[in-house]
CSV table of C-alpha atoms in Angstrom, one decimal:
chain,number,residue,atom,x,y,z
A,698,MET,CA,0.0,0.0,0.0
A,699,LYS,CA,1.2,3.5,-0.9
A,700,ARG,CA,2.1,5.5,2.2
A,701,THR,CA,2.9,9.3,2.6
A,702,LEU,CA,4.0,10.9,5.8
A,703,ILE,CA,3.7,14.6,6.2
A,704,LYS,CA,6.1,15.7,9.0
A,705,ASN,CA,6.3,18.9,11.1
A,706,ALA,CA,3.1,20.5,9.9
A,707,LYS,CA,1.0,23.2,11.4
A,708,ILE,CA,-2.4,21.5,10.9
A,709,VAL,CA,-5.5,23.8,10.5
A,710,ASN,CA,-8.7,21.9,11.3
A,711,GLU,CA,-12.0,22.4,13.1
A,712,GLY,CA,-11.2,25.8,14.6
A,713,THR,CA,-7.7,25.0,15.8
A,714,ILE,CA,-4.1,25.0,14.7
A,715,PHE,CA,-1.7,22.4,16.1
A,716,ASN,CA,1.7,20.9,15.3
A,717,GLY,CA,1.7,17.4,14.1
A,718,ASP,CA,2.3,14.7,11.5
A,719,ILE,CA,-0.2,13.1,9.1
A,720,LEU,CA,0.2,9.5,7.9
A,721,ILE,CA,-1.7,8.7,4.7
A,722,GLU,CA,-2.2,5.1,3.6
A,723,GLY,CA,-3.7,4.6,0.1
A,724,GLU,CA,-6.3,7.3,-0.4
A,725,ARG,CA,-7.1,8.1,3.2
A,726,ILE,CA,-5.7,9.6,6.3
A,727,LYS,CA,-4.6,6.8,8.6
A,728,GLN,CA,-3.2,8.7,11.6
A,729,ILE,CA,-2.8,12.2,13.0
A,730,GLN,CA,-0.3,12.4,15.9
A,731,ASP,CA,2.2,14.8,17.4
A,732,SER,CA,5.0,12.7,15.9
A,733,ILE,CA,4.9,9.6,13.7
A,734,SER,CA,8.0,7.6,12.9
A,735,ALA,CA,8.9,6.8,9.3
A,736,LYS,CA,9.2,3.0,9.9
A,737,TRP,CA,8.3,1.9,6.4
A,738,ALA,CA,11.0,1.5,3.7
A,739,ASP,CA,8.8,2.8,0.9
A,740,VAL,CA,7.1,5.7,2.6
A,741,GLN,CA,7.1,9.1,0.8
A,742,ILE,CA,8.0,11.9,3.3
A,743,ILE,CA,6.9,15.5,2.8
A,744,ASP,CA,8.6,17.8,5.3
A,745,ALA,CA,6.1,20.6,6.1
A,746,GLU,CA,8.4,22.5,8.4
A,747,GLY,CA,7.2,26.1,8.5
A,748,LYS,CA,4.1,25.3,6.4
A,749,TYR,CA,0.4,25.0,7.2
A,750,VAL,CA,-1.7,22.0,6.2
A,751,LEU,CA,-5.3,22.7,5.3
A,752,PRO,CA,-8.1,20.5,4.1
A,753,GLY,CA,-8.6,20.7,0.3
A,754,ALA,CA,-11.1,23.4,-0.4
A,755,ILE,CA,-14.5,22.5,-1.8
A,756,ASP,CA,-15.8,25.1,-4.3
A,757,ASP,CA,-19.6,24.8,-4.5
A,758,GLN,CA,-20.0,27.1,-7.6
A,759,VAL,CA,-17.9,26.9,-10.7
A,760,HIS,CA,-18.6,27.2,-14.4
A,761,PHE,CA,-16.1,25.1,-16.3
A,762,ARG,CA,-17.9,25.6,-19.7
A,763,GLU,CA,-18.0,22.0,-20.9
A,764,PRO,CA,-19.8,20.9,-23.0
A,765,GLY,CA,-20.4,23.5,-25.7
A,766,LEU,CA,-18.5,26.5,-24.5
A,767,THR,CA,-15.0,25.1,-24.5
A,768,HIS,CA,-13.5,28.0,-26.4
A,769,LYS,CA,-13.7,29.7,-22.9
A,770,ALA,CA,-12.6,26.7,-20.7
A,771,ASN,CA,-13.0,23.0,-20.1
A,772,ILE,CA,-13.1,20.6,-17.2
A,773,GLU,CA,-9.5,19.5,-17.8
A,774,THR,CA,-7.9,23.0,-17.8
A,775,GLU,CA,-9.9,24.5,-15.0
A,776,SER,CA,-9.7,21.5,-12.7
A,777,LYS,CA,-5.9,21.7,-13.0
A,778,ALA,CA,-6.1,25.5,-12.2
A,779,ALA,CA,-8.2,24.6,-9.2
A,780,LEU,CA,-5.6,22.1,-7.8
A,781,ALA,CA,-3.0,24.8,-8.1
A,782,GLY,CA,-5.3,27.0,-6.1
A,783,GLY,CA,-5.8,24.5,-3.3
A,784,ILE,CA,-9.3,23.6,-4.4
A,785,THR,CA,-9.5,19.8,-4.5
A,786,SER,CA,-13.3,19.4,-5.2
A,787,PHE,CA,-15.7,21.3,-7.3
A,788,ILE,CA,-19.4,21.5,-8.0
A,789,GLU,CA,-20.1,22.7,-11.5
A,790,MET,CA,-23.1,24.5,-12.8
A,791,PRO,CA,-25.7,23.5,-15.4
A,792,ASN,CA,-25.7,26.4,-17.8
A,793,THR,CA,-23.5,24.7,-20.4
A,794,ASN,CA,-24.5,23.9,-24.0
A,795,PRO,CA,-26.5,21.8,-24.0
A,796,GLN,CA,-27.8,22.7,-20.5
A,797,THR,CA,-27.7,20.1,-17.8
A,798,THR,CA,-31.4,19.8,-17.5
A,799,THR,CA,-32.0,16.2,-18.3
A,800,ILE,CA,-30.6,13.1,-16.6
A,801,GLU,CA,-29.0,12.1,-19.9
A,802,LYS,CA,-27.1,15.3,-20.1
A,803,LEU,CA,-26.0,15.1,-16.5
A,804,GLU,CA,-24.5,11.7,-17.0
A,805,GLU,CA,-22.7,12.9,-20.1
A,806,LYS,CA,-21.0,15.5,-18.0
A,807,PHE,CA,-20.0,12.9,-15.4
A,808,ALA,CA,-18.5,10.8,-18.1
A,809,ILE,CA,-16.4,13.8,-19.4
A,810,ALA,CA,-15.2,14.5,-15.8
A,811,ALA,CA,-14.3,10.9,-15.2
A,812,LYS,CA,-11.9,11.0,-18.2
A,813,THR,CA,-10.5,14.5,-17.9
A,814,SER,CA,-10.9,16.1,-14.4
A,815,SER,CA,-7.8,16.5,-12.3
A,816,ALA,CA,-9.9,17.4,-9.2
A,817,ASN,CA,-12.8,15.7,-7.5
A,818,TYR,CA,-16.1,16.6,-9.1
A,819,SER,CA,-19.8,16.7,-9.0
A,820,PHE,CA,-22.5,18.7,-10.8
A,821,MET,CA,-25.7,20.7,-10.2
A,822,PHE,CA,-28.8,19.7,-12.1
A,823,GLY,CA,-30.5,22.7,-13.7
A,824,GLY,CA,-34.1,23.6,-13.1
A,825,THR,CA,-36.2,25.3,-15.8
A,826,ASN,CA,-39.8,26.2,-16.5
A,827,ASP,CA,-40.5,22.9,-18.1
A,828,ASN,CA,-38.3,20.1,-16.6
A,829,LEU,CA,-40.1,19.3,-13.3
A,830,GLU,CA,-40.6,15.7,-14.3
A,831,GLU,CA,-36.8,15.2,-14.8
A,832,ILE,CA,-36.2,16.8,-11.4
A,833,LYS,CA,-38.5,14.3,-9.8
A,834,LYS,CA,-36.6,11.4,-11.3
A,835,LEU,CA,-33.2,12.5,-9.9
A,836,ASP,CA,-31.2,10.1,-7.7
A,837,GLU,CA,-30.6,12.5,-4.9
A,838,SER,CA,-27.6,10.5,-3.6
A,839,SER,CA,-25.7,11.0,-6.8
A,840,VAL,CA,-25.9,14.7,-7.6
A,841,ALA,CA,-24.7,17.7,-5.6
A,842,GLY,CA,-27.9,19.7,-5.8
A,843,LEU,CA,-30.3,21.7,-7.8
A,844,LYS,CA,-29.5,25.1,-9.4
A,845,LEU,CA,-32.1,27.7,-10.3
A,846,PHE,CA,-31.5,31.0,-12.0
A,847,LEU,CA,-34.0,33.5,-10.7
A,848,GLY,CA,-32.2,36.2,-12.7
A,849,SER,CA,-30.8,35.8,-16.2
A,850,SER,CA,-27.1,34.9,-16.7
A,851,THR,CA,-24.9,33.0,-19.2
A,852,GLY,CA,-27.0,30.3,-20.8
A,853,ASN,CA,-30.4,32.0,-20.2
A,854,MET,CA,-31.9,29.4,-17.8
A,855,LEU,CA,-34.2,31.8,-16.2
A,856,VAL,CA,-37.0,30.3,-14.1
A,857,ASP,CA,-39.7,32.9,-14.1
A,858,ASP,CA,-43.0,31.0,-13.7
A,859,PRO,CA,-44.1,31.4,-10.0
A,860,GLU,CA,-46.3,28.2,-10.1
A,861,ILE,CA,-43.4,26.1,-11.5
A,862,LEU,CA,-41.0,27.6,-9.0
A,863,GLU,CA,-43.3,26.6,-6.1
A,864,LYS,CA,-43.7,23.1,-7.5
A,865,ILE,CA,-39.9,22.7,-7.8
A,866,PHE,CA,-39.5,23.8,-4.2
A,867,LYS,CA,-42.0,21.2,-3.1
A,868,SER,CA,-40.7,18.4,-5.2
A,869,THR,CA,-37.1,17.9,-4.0
A,870,ASN,CA,-35.1,17.2,-0.9
A,871,LEU,CA,-31.9,18.4,-2.5
A,872,VAL,CA,-30.3,21.7,-1.6
A,873,ILE,CA,-31.8,24.2,-4.0
A,874,SER,CA,-29.1,26.8,-4.9
A,875,VAL,CA,-30.3,30.0,-6.4
A,876,HIS,CA,-29.0,33.0,-8.4
A,877,CYS,CA,-31.2,35.8,-7.1
A,878,GLU,CA,-31.7,38.9,-9.1
A,879,ASP,CA,-35.1,40.3,-10.0
A,880,GLU,CA,-35.4,40.2,-13.8
A,881,ALA,CA,-38.1,42.9,-14.2
A,882,THR,CA,-36.1,45.3,-12.2
A,883,ILE,CA,-32.9,44.7,-14.2
A,884,LYS,CA,-34.8,45.0,-17.5
A,885,GLU,CA,-36.3,48.3,-16.4
A,886,ASN,CA,-32.9,49.6,-15.3
A,887,LEU,CA,-31.2,48.5,-18.5
A,888,LYS,CA,-33.8,50.1,-20.7
A,889,ALA,CA,-33.4,53.4,-18.9
A,890,HIS,CA,-29.6,53.2,-19.3
A,891,ILE,CA,-29.7,52.3,-23.0
A,892,GLU,CA,-32.0,55.3,-23.6
A,893,ALA,CA,-29.5,57.5,-21.7
A,894,TYR,CA,-26.2,56.1,-23.1
A,895,GLY,CA,-26.9,53.9,-26.1
A,896,GLU,CA,-25.1,50.6,-26.3
A,897,ASP,CA,-21.9,51.9,-24.8
A,898,ILE,CA,-23.0,52.2,-21.2
A,899,PRO,CA,-20.2,53.1,-18.7
A,900,ILE,CA,-19.2,50.0,-16.8
A,901,GLU,CA,-19.5,51.9,-13.6
A,902,LYS,CA,-23.3,51.7,-14.1
A,903,HIS,CA,-23.4,47.9,-13.8
A,904,PRO,CA,-24.3,47.9,-10.1
A,905,THR,CA,-27.0,50.5,-10.8
A,906,ILE,CA,-28.5,48.3,-13.5
A,907,ARG,CA,-28.1,45.0,-11.6
A,908,SER,CA,-29.0,46.9,-8.4
A,909,GLU,CA,-29.3,46.3,-4.7
A,910,ARG,CA,-33.1,46.4,-5.1
A,911,ALA,CA,-33.0,43.7,-7.8
A,912,CYS,CA,-30.9,41.4,-5.5
A,913,PHE,CA,-33.0,42.0,-2.4
A,914,LEU,CA,-36.3,41.5,-4.1
A,915,SER,CA,-35.3,38.2,-5.5
A,916,SER,CA,-33.5,36.9,-2.4
A,917,SER,CA,-36.4,37.8,-0.1
A,918,THR,CA,-38.9,36.2,-2.4
A,919,ALA,CA,-36.9,33.0,-2.7
A,920,ILE,CA,-36.5,32.8,1.1
A,921,LYS,CA,-40.2,33.4,1.7
A,922,LEU,CA,-41.1,30.6,-0.7
A,923,ALA,CA,-38.5,28.3,1.0
A,924,LYS,CA,-40.1,29.0,4.4
A,925,GLU,CA,-43.6,28.3,3.1
A,926,THR,CA,-42.6,25.1,1.4
A,927,GLY,CA,-40.0,23.8,3.8
A,928,ALA,CA,-37.4,23.6,1.0
A,929,ARG,CA,-33.7,23.5,1.7
A,930,LEU,CA,-32.4,26.8,0.1
A,931,HIS,CA,-28.9,28.0,-0.5
A,932,VAL,CA,-28.5,31.6,-1.9
A,933,PHE,CA,-25.5,31.9,-4.0
A,934,HIS,CA,-23.1,34.9,-4.3
A,935,LEU,CA,-24.7,37.6,-2.0
A,936,SER,CA,-23.5,41.0,-3.1
A,937,THR,CA,-25.3,43.5,-0.9
A,938,ALA,CA,-25.3,44.3,2.8
A,939,ILE,CA,-29.1,44.6,2.9
A,940,GLU,CA,-29.5,40.9,1.9
A,941,THR,CA,-27.4,39.7,4.9
A,942,ALA,CA,-30.3,40.6,7.2
A,943,LEU,CA,-32.3,37.8,5.7
A,944,PHE,CA,-30.1,35.1,7.2
A,945,THR,CA,-29.5,33.8,10.7
A,946,ASN,CA,-26.5,32.8,12.8
A,947,LYS,CA,-28.6,31.5,15.7
A,948,ILE,CA,-28.4,27.8,14.8
A,949,PRO,CA,-25.6,25.4,13.7
A,950,LEU,CA,-25.1,25.1,9.9
A,951,LYS,CA,-26.2,21.4,9.9
A,952,ASP,CA,-29.6,22.5,11.2
A,953,LYS,CA,-30.1,25.5,8.9
A,954,LYS,CA,-32.8,25.2,6.2
A,955,ILE,CA,-31.7,28.5,4.5
A,956,THR,CA,-28.0,29.3,4.0
A,957,ALA,CA,-25.9,31.8,2.1
A,958,GLU,CA,-22.7,32.1,0.2
A,959,VAL,CA,-20.3,35.0,-0.7
A,960,CYS,CA,-17.8,35.0,-3.5
A,961,ILE,CA,-14.2,36.1,-3.6
A,962,HIS,CA,-14.8,39.0,-5.9
A,963,HIS,CA,-17.5,40.5,-3.7
A,964,LEU,CA,-15.2,40.4,-0.7
A,965,TRP,CA,-12.2,41.9,-2.6
A,966,PHE,CA,-13.4,44.5,-5.2
A,967,THR,CA,-15.8,47.5,-4.9
A,968,ASP,CA,-17.4,49.8,-7.5
A,969,LYS,CA,-14.3,52.0,-7.2
A,970,ASP,CA,-12.4,49.3,-9.0
A,971,TYR,CA,-14.4,49.5,-12.3
A,972,LYS,CA,-12.3,52.5,-13.3
A,973,GLU,CA,-9.2,50.4,-13.4
A,974,LYS,CA,-10.5,46.9,-14.1
A,975,GLY,CA,-13.5,47.8,-16.4
A,976,THR,CA,-15.4,44.8,-17.7
A,977,PHE,CA,-12.9,42.4,-16.3
A,978,ILE,CA,-14.8,42.7,-13.0
A,979,LYS,CA,-18.2,42.6,-14.6
A,980,TRP,CA,-20.1,39.8,-12.7
A,981,ASN,CA,-23.7,39.0,-12.1
A,982,PRO,CA,-24.6,40.0,-9.4
A,983,ALA,CA,-22.5,43.1,-9.7
A,984,VAL,CA,-19.6,44.2,-7.5
A,985,LYS,CA,-21.2,47.0,-5.5
A,986,THR,CA,-20.1,49.6,-2.9
A,987,ALA,CA,-17.5,49.5,-0.2
A,988,GLU,CA,-20.4,49.6,2.3
A,989,ASP,CA,-21.8,46.5,0.7
A,990,ARG,CA,-18.4,44.8,0.9
A,991,GLU,CA,-18.1,45.6,4.6
A,992,GLY,CA,-21.6,44.3,5.3
A,993,LEU,CA,-20.7,41.0,3.5
A,994,TRP,CA,-17.5,40.7,5.6
A,995,LYS,CA,-19.5,41.3,8.8
A,996,ALA,CA,-22.0,38.7,7.9
A,997,LEU,CA,-19.3,36.2,6.9
A,998,LEU,CA,-17.5,36.6,10.2
A,999,ASP,CA,-20.6,36.4,12.4
A,1000,ASP,CA,-21.8,33.3,10.5
A,1001,ARG,CA,-24.9,34.6,8.8
A,1002,ILE,CA,-23.0,33.8,5.6
A,1003,ASP,CA,-21.9,30.2,5.6
A,1004,VAL,CA,-19.7,29.5,2.5
A,1005,ILE,CA,-17.0,31.2,0.5
A,1006,ALA,CA,-16.9,30.2,-3.2
A,1007,THR,CA,-15.6,31.5,-6.5
A,1008,ASP,CA,-18.4,31.5,-9.1
A,1009,HIS,CA,-15.4,30.8,-11.4
A,1010,ALA,CA,-16.9,31.8,-14.8
A,1011,PRO,CA,-14.2,32.4,-17.5
A,1012,HIS,CA,-14.7,34.2,-20.8
A,1013,THR,CA,-12.1,34.9,-23.5
A,1014,LEU,CA,-10.2,38.2,-23.5
A,1015,GLU,CA,-11.9,39.1,-26.8
A,1016,GLU,CA,-15.3,38.6,-25.3
A,1017,LYS,CA,-14.5,40.6,-22.1
A,1018,GLN,CA,-13.1,43.5,-24.1
A,1019,ASN,CA,-16.4,44.3,-25.7
A,1020,ASN,CA,-18.5,47.3,-24.7
A,1021,TYR,CA,-20.9,47.1,-21.7
A,1022,THR,CA,-23.9,45.5,-23.4
A,1023,LYS,CA,-21.8,42.9,-25.3
A,1024,ALA,CA,-19.2,42.0,-22.7
A,1025,PRO,CA,-20.4,38.8,-20.8
A,1026,SER,CA,-20.4,38.7,-17.0
A,1027,GLY,CA,-18.0,36.4,-15.1
A,1028,GLY,CA,-14.4,35.8,-14.5
A,1029,PRO,CA,-11.9,33.1,-13.6
A,1030,LEU,CA,-11.0,32.6,-9.9
A,1031,VAL,CA,-10.2,29.1,-8.8
A,1032,GLN,CA,-6.4,29.4,-9.0
A,1033,HIS,CA,-6.4,32.5,-6.9
A,1034,ALA,CA,-9.3,32.2,-4.4
A,1035,LEU,CA,-7.4,30.7,-1.5
A,1036,PRO,CA,-4.3,32.9,-1.9
A,1037,ALA,CA,-6.7,35.9,-2.0
A,1038,MET,CA,-8.4,34.8,1.3
A,1039,LEU,CA,-5.0,34.2,2.9
A,1040,GLU,CA,-4.0,37.7,1.8
A,1041,MET,CA,-7.0,38.9,3.9
A,1042,TYR,CA,-5.6,36.9,6.8
A,1043,HIS,CA,-2.4,38.8,6.5
A,1044,LYS,CA,-4.4,42.0,6.5
A,1045,GLY,CA,-6.0,41.0,9.8
A,1046,LYS,CA,-9.5,40.6,8.2
A,1047,ILE,CA,-10.0,36.9,8.9
A,1048,SER,CA,-8.3,34.0,10.7
A,1049,ILE,CA,-6.9,31.0,8.9
A,1050,GLU,CA,-9.3,28.8,10.9
A,1051,LYS,CA,-12.2,30.8,9.6
A,1052,VAL,CA,-11.0,30.6,6.0
A,1053,VAL,CA,-10.9,26.8,6.4
A,1054,GLU,CA,-14.3,26.7,8.0
A,1055,LYS,CA,-15.9,28.7,5.1
A,1056,MET,CA,-14.1,27.1,2.2
A,1057,CYS,CA,-13.6,23.5,3.4
A,1058,HIS,CA,-15.8,22.4,6.4
A,1059,ASN,CA,-19.0,24.2,5.6
A,1060,PRO,CA,-19.4,23.2,1.9
A,1061,ALA,CA,-19.0,19.6,3.1
A,1062,ILE,CA,-21.6,20.1,5.8
A,1063,LEU,CA,-24.0,21.9,3.5
A,1064,PHE,CA,-24.0,19.5,0.6
A,1065,GLN,CA,-23.4,16.4,2.9
A,1066,VAL,CA,-20.2,15.6,1.0
A,1067,LYS,CA,-18.9,12.2,2.2
A,1068,ASP,CA,-15.5,12.0,4.0
A,1069,ARG,CA,-14.1,15.3,2.7
A,1070,GLY,CA,-13.6,18.9,3.9
A,1071,TYR,CA,-11.7,18.0,7.1
A,1072,ILE,CA,-8.4,16.6,8.3
A,1073,ARG,CA,-9.7,13.5,10.1
A,1074,GLU,CA,-8.5,9.9,10.4
A,1075,GLY,CA,-10.5,7.8,7.9
A,1076,TYR,CA,-11.2,10.8,5.6
A,1077,PHE,CA,-9.9,11.1,2.1
A,1078,ALA,CA,-6.4,12.7,2.1
A,1079,ASP,CA,-7.3,15.9,0.2
A,1080,LEU,CA,-4.7,18.2,1.6
A,1081,VAL,CA,-3.1,21.5,0.8
A,1082,LEU,CA,0.3,22.8,2.1
A,1083,VAL,CA,0.7,26.5,2.3
A,1084,ASP,CA,3.8,28.7,2.8
A,1085,LEU,CA,2.4,31.9,4.3
A,1086,ASN,CA,5.6,33.8,3.7
A,1087,SER,CA,6.5,33.1,0.0
A,1088,PRO,CA,5.4,36.0,-2.1
A,1089,TRP,CA,4.5,35.6,-5.7
A,1090,THR,CA,2.9,37.8,-8.4
A,1091,VAL,CA,0.1,36.8,-10.7
A,1092,LYS,CA,1.4,37.2,-14.2
A,1093,SER,CA,0.2,36.0,-17.6
A,1094,GLU,CA,2.9,33.3,-17.7
A,1095,ASN,CA,1.7,31.6,-14.4
A,1096,ILE,CA,-2.1,31.9,-15.1
A,1097,LEU,CA,-3.4,28.4,-15.7
A,1098,TYR,CA,-6.9,29.2,-16.9
A,1099,LYS,CA,-7.6,28.4,-20.6
A,1100,CYS,CA,-8.8,32.0,-21.1
A,1101,GLY,CA,-5.3,33.2,-20.1
A,1102,TRP,CA,-6.3,36.2,-17.9
A,1103,SER,CA,-7.2,36.9,-14.3
A,1104,PRO,CA,-8.8,39.9,-12.5
A,1105,PHE,CA,-5.8,39.5,-10.1
A,1106,GLU,CA,-3.1,39.9,-12.7
A,1107,GLY,CA,-0.4,42.2,-11.3
A,1108,SER,CA,-1.4,41.4,-7.7
A,1109,THR,CA,1.2,40.0,-5.3
A,1110,PHE,CA,0.1,37.4,-2.8
A,1111,LYS,CA,2.2,36.7,0.3
A,1112,SER,CA,1.0,33.0,0.5
A,1113,ARG,CA,2.0,30.3,-1.9
A,1114,ILE,CA,0.4,26.8,-2.3
A,1115,THR,CA,3.4,24.5,-2.4
A,1116,HIS,CA,1.7,21.1,-2.4
A,1117,THR,CA,-1.7,19.7,-3.2
A,1118,LEU,CA,-2.6,16.1,-2.4
A,1119,LEU,CA,-5.7,14.5,-3.8
A,1120,ASN,CA,-7.1,11.2,-2.5
A,1121,GLY,CA,-3.6,10.5,-1.0
A,1122,SER,CA,-1.6,11.3,-4.1
A,1123,LEU,CA,0.7,14.3,-4.5
A,1124,VAL,CA,-0.7,15.9,-7.7
A,1125,TYR,CA,0.8,19.5,-7.6
A,1126,HIS,CA,4.1,20.8,-6.2
A,1127,ASN,CA,5.6,24.3,-6.6
A,1128,PHE,CA,3.8,25.3,-9.9
A,1129,LYS,CA,4.2,21.8,-11.4
A,1130,PHE,CA,1.7,19.0,-11.9
A,1131,LEU,CA,2.6,15.4,-11.3
A,1132,PRO,CA,1.5,12.8,-13.9
A,1133,VAL,CA,-1.0,11.2,-11.4
A,1134,LYS,CA,-4.6,10.5,-12.1
A,1135,SER,CA,-6.5,10.4,-8.7
A,1136,ALA,CA,-9.7,12.4,-9.1
A,1137,LYS,CA,-13.0,10.9,-8.0
A,1138,ARG,CA,-16.7,11.6,-8.3
A,1139,LEU,CA,-18.0,13.1,-5.0
A,1140,THR,CA,-20.4,11.0,-3.0
A,1141,PHE,CA,-22.9,12.3,-0.5
A,1142,ASN,CA,-24.2,11.2,3.0
A,1143,ARG,CA,-27.8,11.1,1.9
């Protein structure tokens, strides 16, 4: 049996940091102790002196663009970028081409990932105005969850029939993840801005068009429906301070029926950054004010917001360089999400333990991911070694996304991911990938 011994690590897990060794046998963690002797002739030893060991992050919201949009990205390229960023498991969204709105198309995506993914994988099933019967047929133990777009985005999977929406909420025990923006409000705002500016609307108007009101109206409506139907609701990518009041921190995450997520870009950028970054920070929902960002941070730290994710959504440089009405929303983030959050640790904004809670533990709890998200004996050995004092700068030559750009280009991060282990195998080390195939389909405790 293959053995790996990680020595002299600072282990970050379940709210604590402690010094110790980790023995891996095969795919799983065998032992965690203060000190473990290397008594096997064939053991691989990784000296983690001065480094922190974190559980591999679980990103519950990515768009890897396969099938049908592979000029932007694909599962192979983006899963490798994820490993380099310390993300060992991902849940991918259904707005591909064709959309993942039938069981047949869902299984086709699983087949692609089984052949090409470098990270552990699962997928969301997409709800539409006319696929309720497919939703009812889903094997809830084999799919991560259900995704509904209550505001239009890439792929145009808008669910805007209130009767169908209620039936979907009543018809599944899966976590229903929602993109919340009120479509009527956005259309009205966009129409007014086109009348004022024509097609070349200033990018700074994006958060006015996809406004605070549009977000709050949609989020509050979805939460009201979830309370009425008893559905398990997860609100993706909060972008406003006002929305955070809709969520509670009074009960443990495992007992919550309504949960929330925030993405890296809404914690990092504000509307002041549009002047420099332009359409490269055009996301739906929009990056909003500094006050909104601060409200999101407050809710994250007091546990009204449960998960940090990326909403990794690459587009080509050519696409992003169009004018406002033609430039698509979204940007690539999986390679730089964990370094960005560790940068916030260096700035005193968040503890490393809290980063691990929100990026590793909580996605595992929320989606009932089996044997991942923690550093525990018996769990899969998805582990990330981080040097907190090894600065590096994001440059075009070290960006791994197929699209070849990053909103963080030019940024220097103090923390470097030095090793990523996946299911017990070392798969990434100091900007290089090892020729090891160890990715698995995620399974769930349901």
